[in-house]
Coordinates of C-alpha atoms in Angstrom, one line a residue:
M1 CA 12.3 -16.2 9.0
T2 CA 13.3 -18.4 6.2
N3 CA 16.5 -20.5 6.9
Q4 CA 18.1 -18.0 4.0
T5 CA 17.9 -14.8 6.1
R6 CA 18.7 -17.1 9.2
E7 CA 21.7 -17.8 7.1
K8 CA 22.2 -14.5 5.6
A9 CA 22.1 -12.9 9.2
V10 CA 24.5 -14.8 10.5
A11 CA 27.2 -14.3 7.7
S12 CA 26.6 -10.7 7.9
A13 CA 27.4 -10.7 12.0
G14 CA 30.2 -7.7 12.4
R15 CA 29.4 -6.2 8.9
V16 CA 28.9 -2.4 8.4
Y17 CA 25.8 -1.4 6.2
D18 CA 25.7 1.7 4.5
L19 CA 21.7 2.2 5.7
L20 CA 20.2 0.7 8.4
I21 CA 16.2 1.2 7.7
I22 CA 13.5 1.0 11.0
G23 CA 10.2 0.5 9.4
G24 CA 8.5 -2.5 6.6
G25 CA 5.6 -0.1 5.0
I26 CA 6.4 1.7 1.9
N27 CA 8.6 4.3 2.5
G28 CA 11.4 2.0 4.3
V29 CA 11.0 -0.9 1.3
G30 CA 11.1 2.2 -1.4
I31 CA 14.3 3.5 0.3
A32 CA 15.9 0.0 0.8
R33 CA 15.0 -1.0 -3.0
D34 CA 16.6 2.7 -4.1
A35 CA 19.4 2.3 -1.9
A36 CA 20.4 -1.3 -2.7
G37 CA 20.2 -0.7 -6.6
R38 CA 22.8 2.0 -6.5
G39 CA 25.2 -0.1 -4.7
L40 CA 24.7 0.5 -1.3
S41 CA 24.7 -2.3 2.0
V42 CA 21.3 -2.2 3.4
L43 CA 19.4 -3.6 6.3
L44 CA 16.0 -3.3 6.7
V45 CA 14.0 -4.2 10.2
E46 CA 10.5 -4.4 10.3
K47 CA 8.6 -5.2 13.8
D48 CA 6.0 -7.2 12.8
D49 CA 5.1 -8.0 8.9
L50 CA 5.6 -6.2 5.8
A51 CA 2.8 -3.7 5.5
N52 CA 1.5 -4.8 8.5
H53 CA 0.5 -1.3 9.7
T54 CA -0.8 1.9 7.2
S55 CA 0.6 0.6 3.8
S56 CA -2.1 -2.4 3.7
W57 CA -5.2 0.0 5.4
S58 CA -5.6 2.5 2.7
S59 CA -8.3 2.9 -0.4
K60 CA -5.9 0.9 -2.7
L61 CA -5.9 3.6 -5.0
I62 CA -2.8 5.3 -7.2
H63 CA -4.0 8.9 -7.4
G64 CA -3.1 12.2 -7.8
G65 CA -5.6 13.7 -4.8
L66 CA -8.3 15.6 -6.8
R67 CA -9.3 17.1 -3.6
Y68 CA -5.8 17.8 -2.3
L69 CA -6.0 20.8 -5.3
E70 CA -8.7 23.0 -2.8
Q71 CA -5.9 22.8 -0.6
Y72 CA -3.5 24.0 -3.2
E73 CA -1.0 21.3 -3.0
F74 CA 0.1 21.4 -6.2
R75 CA 3.6 20.1 -6.2
L76 CA 2.3 17.1 -4.2
V77 CA -0.8 16.2 -7.1
R78 CA 1.5 17.1 -9.6
E79 CA 4.4 14.6 -8.4
A80 CA 1.5 11.8 -7.5
L81 CA 0.3 12.4 -11.2
I82 CA 3.2 12.1 -12.8
E83 CA 4.0 8.7 -10.5
R84 CA 0.8 7.6 -11.2
E85 CA 2.1 7.0 -15.1
V86 CA 5.3 5.4 -13.7
L87 CA 4.2 3.0 -11.4
L88 CA 1.5 1.7 -14.0
R89 CA 4.2 0.8 -16.4
A90 CA 6.3 -1.1 -13.1
A91 CA 3.8 -2.8 -12.2
P92 CA 1.2 -3.8 -14.3
H93 CA -0.1 -6.9 -12.8
I94 CA -0.9 -5.5 -9.6
I95 CA -2.0 -2.0 -10.4
K96 CA -4.5 -1.4 -13.0
P97 CA -6.4 1.6 -14.9
L98 CA -10.1 2.9 -13.1
T99 CA -12.4 5.1 -14.7
F100 CA -13.9 6.8 -11.6
V101 CA -17.4 8.5 -11.6
L102 CA -18.1 11.8 -9.9
P103 CA -21.8 12.8 -9.6
H104 CA -22.3 16.0 -9.2
S105 CA -23.9 17.7 -6.0
P106 CA -24.2 21.2 -6.5
E107 CA -24.5 22.1 -2.7
Q108 CA -21.6 20.8 -2.2
R109 CA -19.4 22.4 -5.5
P110 CA -20.6 24.3 -8.1
T111 CA -19.9 22.8 -11.7
W112 CA -17.3 25.3 -13.3
L113 CA -15.4 24.3 -9.8
V114 CA -15.2 20.7 -10.7
R115 CA -14.4 21.7 -14.3
I116 CA -11.7 23.7 -13.3
G117 CA -10.3 20.9 -11.2
L118 CA -10.7 18.5 -13.5
F119 CA -8.8 20.4 -16.0
L120 CA -5.9 20.7 -13.8
Y121 CA -5.7 17.1 -13.0
D122 CA -5.8 16.0 -16.7
H123 CA -2.9 18.5 -17.4
L124 CA -0.4 18.9 -14.1
G125 CA 0.9 15.5 -14.5
G126 CA 1.6 15.1 -18.4
R127 CA -1.1 12.1 -18.9
K128 CA 0.0 9.9 -21.4
L129 CA -1.5 6.4 -20.6
L130 CA -4.7 7.4 -19.2
P131 CA -8.1 8.7 -21.4
P132 CA -9.3 12.4 -19.9
S133 CA -12.0 13.7 -17.7
S134 CA -15.4 14.0 -19.7
A135 CA -19.3 15.2 -18.5
V136 CA -21.8 12.5 -18.2
D137 CA -25.3 12.4 -18.3
L138 CA -25.9 10.2 -15.4
S139 CA -29.9 10.7 -16.0
K140 CA -29.5 8.5 -19.1
P141 CA -30.2 4.3 -18.8
G142 CA -26.6 2.9 -18.4
P143 CA -24.2 1.5 -16.0
M144 CA -23.0 4.6 -14.3
G145 CA -25.9 6.4 -13.3
D146 CA -28.8 3.3 -12.8
P147 CA -27.3 2.8 -9.4
L148 CA -27.6 6.1 -8.2
K149 CA -31.0 8.2 -7.1
D150 CA -33.0 9.8 -9.5
W151 CA -31.8 13.4 -8.2
V152 CA -28.1 12.8 -9.8
K153 CA -28.7 14.2 -12.9
R154 CA -24.9 15.0 -14.1
G155 CA -21.8 13.9 -13.8
F156 CA -17.8 13.8 -14.6
T157 CA -16.0 10.9 -15.3
Y158 CA -11.5 10.9 -15.0
S159 CA -8.8 8.8 -14.7
D160 CA -6.6 7.1 -11.7
A161 CA -5.9 3.8 -10.9
W162 CA -5.7 0.6 -8.2
V163 CA -3.2 -1.1 -6.6
D164 CA -2.9 -3.9 -4.4
D165 CA -1.1 -2.1 -1.7
A166 CA 0.0 -4.6 0.7
R167 CA 2.0 -6.7 -2.6
L168 CA 3.7 -3.3 -3.4
V169 CA 5.2 -3.2 -0.2
V170 CA 6.2 -6.9 -0.3
L171 CA 7.5 -6.5 -4.1
N172 CA 9.4 -3.4 -3.5
A173 CA 11.1 -5.3 -0.5
M174 CA 11.9 -8.6 -3.0
D175 CA 13.6 -6.1 -5.0
A176 CA 15.3 -4.9 -2.7
A177 CA 16.8 -8.1 -1.2
E178 CA 17.5 -9.3 -4.9
R179 CA 19.6 -6.6 -5.2
G180 CA 21.9 -7.1 -2.2
A181 CA 19.8 -5.6 0.9
E182 CA 19.0 -7.7 3.8
I183 CA 15.2 -8.0 5.3
L184 CA 14.5 -9.0 8.6
T185 CA 10.6 -9.2 9.4
H186 CA 9.8 -9.5 12.9
T187 CA 13.1 -8.0 14.3
K188 CA 12.4 -4.8 16.5
C189 CA 15.4 -1.9 16.7
A190 CA 15.6 -2.2 20.3
S191 CA 17.8 0.9 20.9
A192 CA 20.3 2.8 18.6
R193 CA 23.1 5.2 19.5
R194 CA 25.9 7.1 18.1
D195 CA 29.2 5.7 18.3
G196 CA 32.0 7.8 16.5
N197 CA 31.0 8.0 12.9
L198 CA 28.8 4.9 13.1
W199 CA 25.5 4.1 14.4
E200 CA 25.2 1.0 16.6
A201 CA 21.9 -0.7 17.2
E202 CA 21.0 -3.8 18.9
L203 CA 18.1 -6.1 17.5
V204 CA 15.5 -8.3 18.7
A205 CA 14.1 -10.9 17.1
S206 CA 10.2 -11.2 18.0
K207 CA 10.9 -15.5 16.9
G208 CA 13.2 -17.6 17.4
L209 CA 16.8 -15.3 17.2
P210 CA 18.8 -14.1 19.9
F211 CA 20.0 -10.3 20.0
R212 CA 21.9 -8.9 17.3
H213 CA 24.4 -5.9 17.3
V214 CA 24.9 -4.5 14.2
K215 CA 26.2 -1.0 12.7
A216 CA 25.5 1.2 9.8
R217 CA 26.8 4.6 8.5
C218 CA 23.0 6.0 8.6
L219 CA 20.1 5.5 10.1
V220 CA 16.4 5.7 8.3
N221 CA 13.3 6.2 10.7
A222 CA 10.5 5.3 8.1
A223 CA 8.5 4.0 11.0
G224 CA 5.2 5.5 9.8
P225 CA 3.1 5.8 13.0
W226 CA 6.0 5.1 15.4
V227 CA 8.3 7.9 13.7
S228 CA 8.2 9.9 16.8
Q229 CA 8.4 7.1 19.2
V230 CA 11.3 5.9 17.4
L231 CA 13.2 9.2 17.8
Q232 CA 11.8 9.6 21.5
T233 CA 13.0 6.0 23.2
V234 CA 14.9 4.4 20.3
V235 CA 17.3 6.7 18.9
R236 CA 16.7 9.3 22.0
S237 CA 16.5 12.1 19.5
N238 CA 14.6 15.6 20.0
T239 CA 13.1 17.3 16.9
A240 CA 10.9 20.2 16.5
N241 CA 9.0 18.2 14.0
Q242 CA 5.9 15.9 14.9
V243 CA 3.7 13.0 13.2
R244 CA 0.2 13.7 12.8
L245 CA -2.0 10.8 13.3
V246 CA -5.0 10.7 11.4
K247 CA -6.8 7.7 11.4
G248 CA -9.1 6.1 8.2
S249 CA -11.6 3.7 8.5
H250 CA -13.2 1.5 5.5
I251 CA -16.0 -0.8 5.2
V252 CA -17.0 -3.1 2.9
V253 CA -20.1 -4.3 1.8
P254 CA -21.8 -7.0 -1.0
R255 CA -21.1 -5.7 -4.0
L256 CA -23.5 -2.8 -5.0
Y257 CA -23.6 -2.8 -8.7
E258 CA -22.1 -3.8 -11.9
G259 CA -19.4 -2.7 -13.7
D260 CA -15.1 -1.9 -12.8
H261 CA -16.2 1.8 -12.1
P262 CA -15.6 3.2 -8.8
Y263 CA -17.8 6.2 -7.7
I264 CA -16.1 9.2 -5.9
L265 CA -19.2 10.9 -3.7
Q266 CA -18.7 14.5 -2.1
N267 CA -20.3 14.7 1.0
D268 CA -21.8 17.7 2.5
D269 CA -18.7 18.5 5.0
K270 CA -16.5 18.7 1.5
R271 CA -14.7 15.6 2.2
I272 CA -15.2 12.7 -0.4
V273 CA -15.8 9.1 -0.1
F274 CA -14.8 6.3 -2.7
V275 CA -17.1 3.0 -3.4
I276 CA -14.8 0.8 -5.3
P277 CA -15.2 -2.7 -6.8
Y278 CA -13.7 -4.9 -4.4
E279 CA -12.1 -8.7 -4.7
D280 CA -14.7 -9.4 -7.4
D281 CA -17.8 -9.7 -5.0
Y282 CA -17.6 -6.6 -2.9
S283 CA -17.4 -2.9 -2.7
L284 CA -15.0 -1.5 -0.8
I285 CA -16.4 2.3 0.9
G286 CA -13.9 4.5 2.6
T287 CA -12.3 6.7 4.2
T288 CA -12.5 9.0 7.3
D289 CA -10.3 11.2 8.9
M290 CA -10.2 11.0 12.4
P291 CA -7.7 12.2 14.9
Y292 CA -6.0 9.6 16.6
Q293 CA -4.2 9.7 19.6
D294 CA -3.7 5.8 21.3
D295 CA -1.7 2.9 20.0
P296 CA -1.7 2.8 16.4
G297 CA -1.5 -0.7 16.6
K298 CA -4.7 -1.1 18.0
V299 CA -6.8 1.1 15.6
A300 CA -10.3 0.2 14.9
I301 CA -13.7 1.8 13.1
T302 CA -16.3 3.4 15.7
D303 CA -19.9 3.5 15.4
D304 CA -19.5 7.2 14.3
E305 CA -17.5 6.5 11.4
T306 CA -19.5 3.4 10.6
H307 CA -22.5 5.9 10.3
Y308 CA -21.0 8.5 8.4
L309 CA -19.7 6.1 5.7
L310 CA -23.3 4.5 5.5
R311 CA -25.1 8.0 5.5
V312 CA -22.8 9.2 2.6
V313 CA -23.4 6.1 0.0
N314 CA -27.1 6.5 1.1
R315 CA -27.5 9.7 -0.3
Y316 CA -26.3 8.9 -3.5
F317 CA -27.1 5.2 -4.2
K318 CA -30.5 3.5 -4.7
Q319 CA -29.7 0.7 -2.5
Q320 CA -29.7 1.5 1.0
L321 CA -27.1 0.3 3.5
S322 CA -27.2 -0.4 7.0
K323 CA -25.2 -2.0 9.8
T324 CA -25.5 -5.7 9.1
D325 CA -24.7 -5.6 5.2
I326 CA -21.1 -4.9 6.3
V327 CA -19.0 -8.5 6.0
W328 CA -15.4 -6.8 7.2
T329 CA -14.1 -3.3 8.5
Y330 CA -10.8 -2.3 8.8
S331 CA -8.9 1.3 9.9
G332 CA -5.3 2.6 9.6
V333 CA -3.3 5.6 11.4
R334 CA -2.0 7.9 8.6
P335 CA 1.4 9.2 9.9
L336 CA 0.9 12.6 8.5
F337 CA 3.5 15.7 8.8
D338 CA 2.1 18.3 12.0
D339 CA 1.7 21.2 9.8
T340 CA -0.7 22.8 12.4
S341 CA -3.8 22.4 10.8
A342 CA -7.0 22.7 12.6
N343 CA -8.9 20.9 10.2
V344 CA -7.5 16.8 10.1
S345 CA -8.8 16.6 6.6
A346 CA -7.1 19.9 5.6
V347 CA -3.3 18.1 7.0
T348 CA -0.8 18.2 4.2
R349 CA -0.1 15.0 2.8
D350 CA 2.8 15.7 1.5
Y351 CA 6.0 14.2 3.3
V352 CA 9.0 15.9 4.9
F353 CA 12.3 14.9 6.0
D354 CA 13.8 15.6 9.1
L355 CA 17.8 15.2 8.5
D356 CA 20.3 15.6 11.8
S357 CA 23.9 14.9 10.8
G358 CA 26.7 17.3 10.9
D359 CA 29.7 17.5 13.0
D360 CA 31.2 14.3 12.2
R361 CA 28.0 12.5 13.6
P362 CA 26.4 9.7 11.5
P363 CA 23.3 11.0 9.8
L364 CA 19.9 10.3 11.0
L365 CA 16.9 10.0 8.7
S366 CA 13.3 10.6 9.9
I367 CA 10.4 10.3 7.3
F368 CA 7.4 12.6 8.0
G369 CA 4.3 11.8 6.0
G370 CA 3.6 10.3 2.2
K371 CA 1.3 8.8 0.6
I372 CA 1.6 5.1 -1.3
T373 CA 1.4 7.1 -4.7
T374 CA 4.8 8.7 -4.4
Y375 CA 6.3 6.3 -2.4
R376 CA 9.2 6.2 -5.1
K377 CA 9.8 9.6 -5.3
L378 CA 10.0 10.2 -1.8
A379 CA 12.7 7.6 -1.7
E380 CA 14.3 9.1 -4.4
H381 CA 14.4 12.4 -2.4
A382 CA 15.4 10.5 0.7
L383 CA 18.3 9.7 -0.8
A384 CA 19.5 12.9 -2.3
R385 CA 19.1 14.1 0.8
L386 CA 21.5 11.8 2.5
Q387 CA 24.2 11.6 -0.8
P388 CA 26.2 15.1 -0.1
V389 CA 26.7 13.8 3.5
M390 CA 27.3 10.1 2.5
G391 CA 28.8 10.1 -0.7
F392 CA 27.4 7.3 -2.6
P393 CA 26.6 7.4 -6.3
Q394 CA 23.6 10.1 -7.3
T395 CA 22.3 8.4 -10.3
S396 CA 18.4 7.7 -10.0
W397 CA 17.3 4.4 -11.4
T398 CA 13.8 3.5 -10.5
A399 CA 11.6 5.7 -12.8
D400 CA 12.4 3.4 -15.6
A401 CA 12.5 -0.3 -13.6
S402 CA 9.9 -3.1 -13.2
L403 CA 9.0 -4.1 -9.8
P404 CA 9.3 -8.2 -9.6
G405 CA 6.4 -9.3 -12.0
G406 CA 6.0 -6.1 -13.8
D407 CA 8.1 -6.6 -16.8
I408 CA 5.1 -7.5 -18.8
P409 CA 5.4 -6.0 -22.6
H410 CA 3.9 -2.9 -23.1
A411 CA 2.0 -3.3 -19.5
D412 CA -0.2 -5.2 -21.5
F413 CA -1.7 -7.0 -18.5
Q414 CA -5.0 -8.6 -20.9
T415 CA -2.6 -9.9 -23.4
F416 CA -0.2 -11.3 -21.1
F417 CA -3.1 -13.3 -18.9
G418 CA -4.1 -14.8 -22.4
N419 CA -0.8 -16.2 -23.2
Q420 CA -0.7 -17.5 -19.9
Q421 CA -4.0 -19.4 -20.4
Q422 CA -2.5 -21.0 -23.7
R423 CA 0.6 -21.9 -21.8
Y424 CA -1.1 -23.5 -18.5
P425 CA -4.6 -24.8 -19.9
W426 CA -4.9 -27.1 -17.1
M427 CA -5.4 -24.5 -14.6
P428 CA -8.6 -23.1 -13.8
D429 CA -9.2 -19.5 -15.2
D430 CA -9.8 -18.0 -11.7
L431 CA -6.9 -19.4 -10.2
L432 CA -4.6 -18.3 -12.9
L433 CA -6.1 -15.0 -13.0
R434 CA -5.5 -14.7 -9.3
W435 CA -1.8 -15.7 -9.4
A436 CA -1.0 -13.5 -12.2
R437 CA -2.4 -10.6 -10.9
A438 CA -0.6 -11.6 -8.1
Y439 CA 2.5 -12.6 -9.4
G440 CA 2.7 -11.2 -13.2
T441 CA 5.7 -13.1 -14.7
R442 CA 7.1 -15.1 -11.6
L443 CA 3.8 -17.0 -12.3
D444 CA 6.1 -19.9 -13.4
R445 CA 8.4 -19.6 -10.5
V446 CA 5.0 -20.4 -8.2
I447 CA 3.9 -23.1 -10.8
G448 CA 7.4 -24.6 -11.1
N449 CA 7.2 -27.6 -13.2
A450 CA 3.6 -29.0 -12.7
Q451 CA 1.8 -30.1 -15.7
S452 CA -1.8 -30.8 -13.6
L453 CA -3.3 -29.3 -10.3
N454 CA -1.9 -32.5 -8.7
D455 CA 1.4 -31.3 -9.2
L456 CA 1.0 -28.0 -7.4
G457 CA 0.6 -30.3 -4.0
E458 CA -1.3 -30.7 -1.2
E459 CA -4.8 -28.8 -1.1
I460 CA -4.1 -26.6 1.9
G461 CA -6.9 -24.4 3.6
N462 CA -8.1 -24.1 -0.4
M463 CA -4.7 -23.0 -1.0
A464 CA -2.3 -25.1 -3.2
E465 CA 0.8 -25.8 -1.4
A466 CA 3.1 -24.5 -4.3
E467 CA 1.4 -21.0 -3.5
L468 CA 2.2 -21.3 0.3
R469 CA 5.7 -22.5 -0.6
Y470 CA 6.4 -19.3 -2.5
L471 CA 5.2 -17.2 -0.1
K472 CA 7.3 -18.8 2.8
D473 CA 10.0 -18.9 0.5
H474 CA 10.1 -15.8 -1.3
E475 CA 8.0 -12.7 0.5
W476 CA 8.4 -13.8 4.1
A477 CA 5.3 -15.0 4.8
V478 CA 5.2 -16.8 8.2
S479 CA 1.5 -17.1 9.2
A480 CA -2.0 -17.3 8.1
D481 CA -2.7 -13.7 8.4
D482 CA 0.6 -12.6 6.6
V483 CA -0.7 -15.2 3.4
L484 CA -4.7 -13.9 3.5
W485 CA -4.4 -10.3 4.6
R486 CA -1.2 -9.0 3.2
R487 CA 0.0 -11.1 0.0
S488 CA -3.4 -11.6 -0.7
K489 CA -7.3 -11.1 0.5
L490 CA -8.1 -14.7 0.1
G491 CA -9.6 -14.1 4.2
L492 CA -12.6 -12.4 2.8
H493 CA -13.2 -15.7 0.7
L494 CA -11.7 -18.6 3.0
S495 CA -13.5 -20.0 6.1
K496 CA -12.0 -19.5 9.4
A497 CA -10.9 -23.6 9.2
S498 CA -9.3 -22.5 6.1
A499 CA -6.8 -20.1 8.0
E500 CA -6.2 -22.4 10.7
A501 CA -5.2 -25.0 8.2
I502 CA -2.6 -22.8 7.0
D503 CA -1.5 -22.0 10.0
D504 CA -0.9 -25.5 11.1
W505 CA 1.1 -25.5 7.3
F506 CA 3.3 -22.7 8.5
Q507 CA 4.0 -23.7 11.9
R508 CA 4.9 -27.5 10.6
Q509 CA 7.4 -25.9 8.4
S510 CA 9.0 -23.8 11.0
G511 CA 8.2 -25.4 14.6
Q512 CA 7.4 -22.1 15.6
N513 CA 3.4 -20.4 16.1
Y514 CA 3.3 -17.3 14.2
S515 CA -0.4 -17.1 14.1
E516 CA -2.4 -14.0 14.1
T517 CA -6.0 -13.5 13.7
A518 CA -6.0 -14.5 10.1
V519 CA -9.7 -14.3 9.9
A520 CA -11.6 -11.0 10.2

């Protein structure tokens, strides 16, 4: 926690907030940003780091969800397709278009069904920025067909986008804070109760701050996998709605092929698996769908999931993979709304609100489900549900607003990067590109007045001190884990010694040990 945050916490003692939000994942920060932009006073608390759980363990895609069409989720797909282009304009530094290759497997879905699905995908969302789908001959020599086995003859291409998911969370939190919201990480809401027309909550900071009592006109439960637990143990409120936990796991292997195109592979169980170029040197493969009932904070891939992903990839690709090729794995728990579907893959990815209000009671809004692509729209809908009972301004504003660093003219990242190369000719291209991708137009805030690499400060664990200081002062980073696995994915590239050096730096800055497992 920064000194600025500590001072803000002391100054706000006794204040009544409009919204107290529990949860620093994408839904929580999205609601905080939207509400703060409407002039509401907002306090968001997260028991760990921002995006510490589900929101940083996704497939890193901004997409409509092609397979959801088979489940007749037309409203969700349409909303997601529209949001895909809204987000491309809002954050072109951390979101980029991709052309997916879908090899046709006639045993799974006939050609005519795939064509219908792609036609709907092209037209449901009013596509403007991205190219349409098309058929492709994968038997001909070329980068799309060459990595695949000879039995793959035909395929299709279509458009979606990639996102740095954890940075998307952080940027929303930054925008919320700059609009007046208070963001407290490593702070747990231990209890909350109604007292007249207000909520009274007790907050417990995990590191270095005493108990804190706050009051709010409304409580928003955006705790993701812990949404039901918050209702049962923190708020002690009953609801018929329940969260259904579904685990999704990914594996990372050395890069399987050249080119920026990802693949979407149809499996014989009618599920799909993505193979996505990742962090320059790797391929990201996922995801699985497994029921999960244990602690969401201790989720890990199983041997069965590993075998499942390897089997799908080995069915399509000439290069065969084994467990020894895996350099990293991660797993996350999706907090889906329990619609009682027997098949976990068929459980809706749509979101559901549970609003408990009336009789002059302060409202409690709980969020079930959702996906990263539709977080902004979810926030709008959440505030639309609260507006009649709270009476705040109805004006929606986020559809046309850039996220921090995303105000790149015409959303043209390549031109923007070229301009930065001219502006900072002394910076190595690989470092400048990584910083431009991470910070966008806020790159100059990281660089400051530096005129050379030496001016960026001491090299700490292969990172410039200027970047670490920016992440500490502006992005709530307090450990190597925060930096290497959420503010970036440098944990894949740097050594354990580098992680330890970065943790030592943070400890020197704060005098406290926030260290977690910083290297996989």
